[in-house]
mmCIF file of C-alpha atoms in Angstrom:
data_model
loop_
_atom_site.group_PDB
_atom_site.id
_atom_site.type_symbol
_atom_site.label_atom_id
_atom_site.label_comp_id
_atom_site.label_asym_id
_atom_site.label_seq_id
_atom_site.Cartn_x
_atom_site.Cartn_y
_atom_site.Cartn_z
ATOM 1 C CA THR A 90 -12.236 59.104 -23.040
ATOM 2 C CA THR A 91 -10.153 60.837 -20.324
ATOM 3 C CA SER A 92 -9.704 59.402 -16.884
ATOM 4 C CA ALA A 93 -12.233 62.487 -15.699
ATOM 5 C CA ASN A 94 -15.175 61.054 -17.741
ATOM 6 C CA CYS A 95 -14.702 57.586 -15.854
ATOM 7 C CA PRO A 96 -15.935 56.682 -12.712
ATOM 8 C CA PRO A 97 -13.371 56.297 -9.941
ATOM 9 C CA THR A 98 -11.555 52.530 -9.831
ATOM 10 C CA VAL A 99 -12.514 51.575 -6.085
ATOM 11 C CA GLU A 100 -10.873 48.476 -5.258
ATOM 12 C CA LYS A 101 -12.686 46.056 -2.759
ATOM 13 C CA PRO A 102 -10.609 44.081 -0.447
ATOM 14 C CA ILE A 103 -11.002 40.336 -1.376
ATOM 15 C CA HIS A 104 -12.006 38.535 2.031
ATOM 16 C CA GLY A 105 -12.427 34.876 2.755
ATOM 17 C CA GLY A 106 -13.542 32.329 0.048
ATOM 18 C CA PHE A 107 -11.181 30.903 -2.466
ATOM 19 C CA TYR A 108 -8.809 33.680 -2.325
ATOM 20 C CA SER A 109 -8.061 32.958 1.251
ATOM 21 C CA ILE A 110 -6.645 29.664 0.345
ATOM 22 C CA ILE A 111 -4.921 30.368 -2.528
ATOM 23 C CA SER A 112 -3.507 33.438 -0.332
ATOM 24 C CA GLU A 113 -1.785 30.573 2.499
ATOM 25 C CA SER A 114 1.115 29.093 2.151
ATOM 26 C CA THR A 115 1.137 25.413 1.291
ATOM 27 C CA LEU A 116 2.636 22.468 3.585
ATOM 28 C CA PRO A 117 4.526 19.776 1.472
ATOM 29 C CA VAL A 118 2.677 16.261 1.728
ATOM 30 C CA LYS A 119 5.129 13.278 0.669
ATOM 31 C CA VAL A 120 3.480 9.988 -0.510
ATOM 32 C CA SER A 121 5.050 7.386 -2.799
ATOM 33 C CA GLY A 122 8.065 9.486 -3.280
ATOM 34 C CA THR A 123 5.840 12.438 -4.684
ATOM 35 C CA THR A 124 5.444 15.565 -3.148
ATOM 36 C CA LEU A 125 2.092 17.561 -2.994
ATOM 37 C CA GLN A 126 1.641 21.089 -2.086
ATOM 38 C CA VAL A 127 -1.599 21.403 0.207
ATOM 39 C CA HIS A 128 -3.085 24.581 1.842
ATOM 40 C CA ARG A 129 -3.057 24.111 5.491
ATOM 41 C CA SER A 130 -6.976 24.850 5.407
ATOM 42 C CA VAL A 131 -7.557 22.029 2.863
ATOM 43 C CA LEU A 132 -5.547 19.610 5.311
ATOM 44 C CA GLN A 133 -7.263 20.660 8.259
ATOM 45 C CA GLU A 134 -10.523 19.078 6.874
ATOM 46 C CA ILE A 135 -9.261 15.970 6.807
ATOM 47 C CA PRO A 136 -9.386 14.443 10.414
ATOM 48 C CA PHE A 137 -5.723 12.705 10.362
ATOM 49 C CA PHE A 138 -4.169 15.749 8.986
ATOM 50 C CA ALA A 139 -6.470 18.240 11.624
ATOM 51 C CA ALA A 140 -4.746 16.182 14.418
ATOM 52 C CA MET A 141 -1.614 16.112 13.003
ATOM 53 C CA LEU A 142 -1.228 19.872 12.527
ATOM 54 C CA ASP A 143 -3.102 20.784 15.744
ATOM 55 C CA GLY A 144 -0.661 18.330 17.973
ATOM 56 C CA ASP A 145 2.746 18.213 18.547
ATOM 57 C CA TRP A 146 3.620 15.293 15.648
ATOM 58 C CA CYS A 147 7.207 15.778 14.650
ATOM 59 C CA ASP A 148 6.323 15.353 11.201
ATOM 60 C CA ALA A 149 3.454 17.642 11.081
ATOM 61 C CA ALA A 150 5.473 20.908 9.001
ATOM 62 C CA SER A 151 6.121 18.157 6.367
ATOM 63 C CA PRO A 152 3.842 15.104 6.655
ATOM 64 C CA GLU A 153 5.225 11.627 4.915
ATOM 65 C CA LEU A 154 2.478 9.119 4.262
ATOM 66 C CA ASP A 155 4.512 6.079 2.935
ATOM 67 C CA HIS A 156 1.837 3.558 4.646
ATOM 68 C CA LEU A 157 -1.362 4.905 2.476
ATOM 69 C CA PRO A 158 -1.966 1.943 -0.167
ATOM 70 C CA CYS A 159 -2.761 4.956 -3.092
ATOM 71 C CA THR A 160 -0.486 6.738 -5.559
ATOM 72 C CA ALA A 161 0.211 10.219 -5.211
ATOM 73 C CA SER A 162 -2.062 10.902 -8.253
ATOM 74 C CA GLU A 163 -5.111 8.930 -6.010
ATOM 75 C CA LEU A 164 -4.158 10.966 -3.166
ATOM 76 C CA SER A 165 -4.305 14.146 -5.079
ATOM 77 C CA LEU A 166 -7.873 13.560 -6.078
ATOM 78 C CA LEU A 167 -8.875 13.366 -2.587
ATOM 79 C CA PHE A 168 -7.296 16.618 -2.108
ATOM 80 C CA GLN A 169 -8.969 18.029 -5.383
ATOM 81 C CA ARG A 170 -12.257 16.583 -4.301
ATOM 82 C CA LEU A 171 -11.870 18.900 -1.263
ATOM 83 C CA TYR A 172 -10.874 21.859 -3.082
ATOM 84 C CA THR A 173 -13.382 21.825 -6.028
ATOM 85 C CA ASN A 174 -16.421 19.708 -4.383
ATOM 86 C CA GLU A 175 -16.593 17.479 -7.345
ATOM 87 C CA ARG A 176 -17.817 14.055 -6.749
ATOM 88 C CA ILE A 177 -14.644 11.200 -7.046
ATOM 89 C CA GLY A 178 -15.504 9.303 -10.054
ATOM 90 C CA SER A 179 -17.161 12.628 -12.088
ATOM 91 C CA ALA A 180 -15.563 13.530 -15.205
ATOM 92 C CA ALA A 181 -13.770 15.852 -13.488
ATOM 93 C CA LEU A 182 -12.313 13.651 -10.938
ATOM 94 C CA PRO A 183 -12.122 10.153 -13.393
ATOM 95 C CA VAL A 184 -11.225 6.757 -11.918
ATOM 96 C CA ALA A 185 -10.331 4.246 -14.313
ATOM 97 C CA THR A 186 -10.654 1.111 -12.233
ATOM 98 C CA VAL A 187 -12.060 -0.847 -9.379
ATOM 99 C CA ALA A 188 -8.545 -1.243 -7.929
ATOM 100 C CA SER A 189 -8.076 2.343 -8.023
ATOM 101 C CA ALA A 190 -11.369 3.139 -6.163
ATOM 102 C CA ARG A 191 -10.480 0.461 -3.828
ATOM 103 C CA ARG A 192 -7.129 2.465 -2.734
ATOM 104 C CA LEU A 193 -9.041 5.723 -2.504
ATOM 105 C CA ALA A 194 -11.167 4.025 -0.664
ATOM 106 C CA GLN A 195 -8.679 2.523 1.873
ATOM 107 C CA ALA A 196 -6.934 5.883 1.976
ATOM 108 C CA ALA A 197 -10.049 7.620 2.972
ATOM 109 C CA ALA A 198 -10.609 5.569 5.719
ATOM 110 C CA MET A 199 -6.577 5.586 6.842
ATOM 111 C CA LEU A 200 -7.264 9.623 6.784
ATOM 112 C CA LEU A 201 -10.830 9.105 8.905
ATOM 113 C CA MET A 202 -12.295 10.997 5.892
ATOM 114 C CA ASP A 203 -14.680 8.051 4.201
ATOM 115 C CA GLU A 204 -17.795 9.606 5.493
ATOM 116 C CA ARG A 205 -17.179 12.985 3.657
ATOM 117 C CA LEU A 206 -17.007 10.833 0.510
ATOM 118 C CA PRO A 207 -20.824 9.586 -0.065
ATOM 119 C CA GLU A 208 -20.175 9.003 -3.784
ATOM 120 C CA LEU A 209 -17.410 6.116 -2.824
ATOM 121 C CA PRO A 210 -19.448 2.938 -2.102
ATOM 122 C CA GLU A 211 -21.728 3.503 -5.507
ATOM 123 C CA LEU A 212 -18.248 4.020 -7.486
ATOM 124 C CA LEU A 213 -16.583 0.874 -6.045
ATOM 125 C CA ARG A 214 -19.818 -1.018 -7.441
ATOM 126 C CA SER A 215 -19.971 0.786 -10.488
ATOM 127 C CA LEU A 216 -16.336 0.033 -11.382
ATOM 128 C CA VAL A 217 -16.660 -3.639 -11.100
ATOM 129 C CA VAL A 218 -16.855 -5.149 -14.540
ATOM 130 C CA SER A 219 -15.033 -8.576 -14.230
ATOM 131 C CA GLU A 220 -15.232 -11.730 -12.017
ATOM 132 C CA ASP A 221 -11.812 -10.999 -10.850
ATOM 133 C CA ASP A 222 -12.821 -7.107 -10.082
ATOM 134 C CA ALA A 223 -15.744 -8.809 -7.824
ATOM 135 C CA LYS A 224 -13.558 -11.361 -6.257
ATOM 136 C CA SER A 225 -10.648 -8.602 -5.347
ATOM 137 C CA ALA A 226 -13.686 -6.264 -4.202
ATOM 138 C CA VAL A 227 -15.077 -9.138 -1.836
ATOM 139 C CA THR A 228 -11.564 -9.693 -0.212
ATOM 140 C CA ALA A 229 -10.850 -5.897 0.493
ATOM 141 C CA ALA A 230 -14.364 -5.372 2.109
ATOM 142 C CA SER A 231 -12.864 -6.748 5.632
ATOM 143 C CA SER A 232 -10.106 -3.787 5.254
ATOM 144 C CA LEU A 233 -12.423 -0.855 5.017
ATOM 145 C CA PRO A 234 -15.510 0.788 7.326
ATOM 146 C CA GLY A 235 -19.209 0.737 7.416
ATOM 147 C CA ALA A 236 -20.965 1.807 4.008
ATOM 148 C CA LEU A 237 -17.485 1.136 2.207
ATOM 149 C CA SER A 238 -17.368 -2.410 3.732
ATOM 150 C CA ASN A 239 -20.991 -3.117 2.919
ATOM 151 C CA ALA A 240 -20.790 -1.950 -0.834
ATOM 152 C CA LEU A 241 -18.276 -4.236 -1.419
ATOM 153 C CA ALA A 242 -19.737 -7.241 0.717
ATOM 154 C CA SER A 243 -22.937 -6.887 -1.509
ATOM 155 C CA LEU A 244 -20.881 -8.131 -4.446
ATOM 156 C CA ALA A 245 -20.726 -11.304 -3.372
ATOM 157 C CA THR A 246 -23.385 -12.550 -5.104
ATOM 158 C CA VAL A 247 -23.659 -10.336 -8.227
ATOM 159 C CA GLU A 248 -23.968 -11.210 -11.961
ATOM 160 C CA LEU A 249 -21.559 -10.211 -14.669
ATOM 161 C CA GLY A 250 -22.548 -11.627 -17.858
ATOM 162 C CA GLU A 251 -23.490 -15.068 -17.335
ATOM 163 C CA VAL A 252 -20.892 -15.852 -14.228
ATOM 164 C CA GLN A 253 -22.954 -16.268 -10.907
ATOM 165 C CA LEU A 254 -20.263 -15.287 -8.395
ATOM 166 C CA GLN A 255 -20.348 -16.835 -4.759
ATOM 167 C CA GLN A 256 -18.345 -16.057 -1.820
#
């Protein structure tokens, strides 16, 4: 066929949505010696970063988060959650251990985004597979806010096999 037989191509401008995110520049976010490139609009969804980016913080152009209790890989799960809306702990965003889930929960709380992650309390409970997991989870409960603390504190009396844990 010739081009005369084809309908004219009309290019539609792409606006909003995912295109607007991927077409914007990223900001380097350094954690545990690793630099992650994250879009500004995604960072704006996290209250800690929103305050940083909207304020006069000296490290707003290149945040360094050496104080977070998680690895760069774990922090990337929090970012990926915002990009994809997949739940943390799902097949798309797997978390293997209660220690990793606890670090994620602590980081989410420090970044003021724990309320945006309703799956965290159940994830924390579901990953407890040993007496040591339960004891460390109960100990960590005091460092977490609200529902996260309650999820871990509720493990003070839980049956794991034939062992009854008491706080």
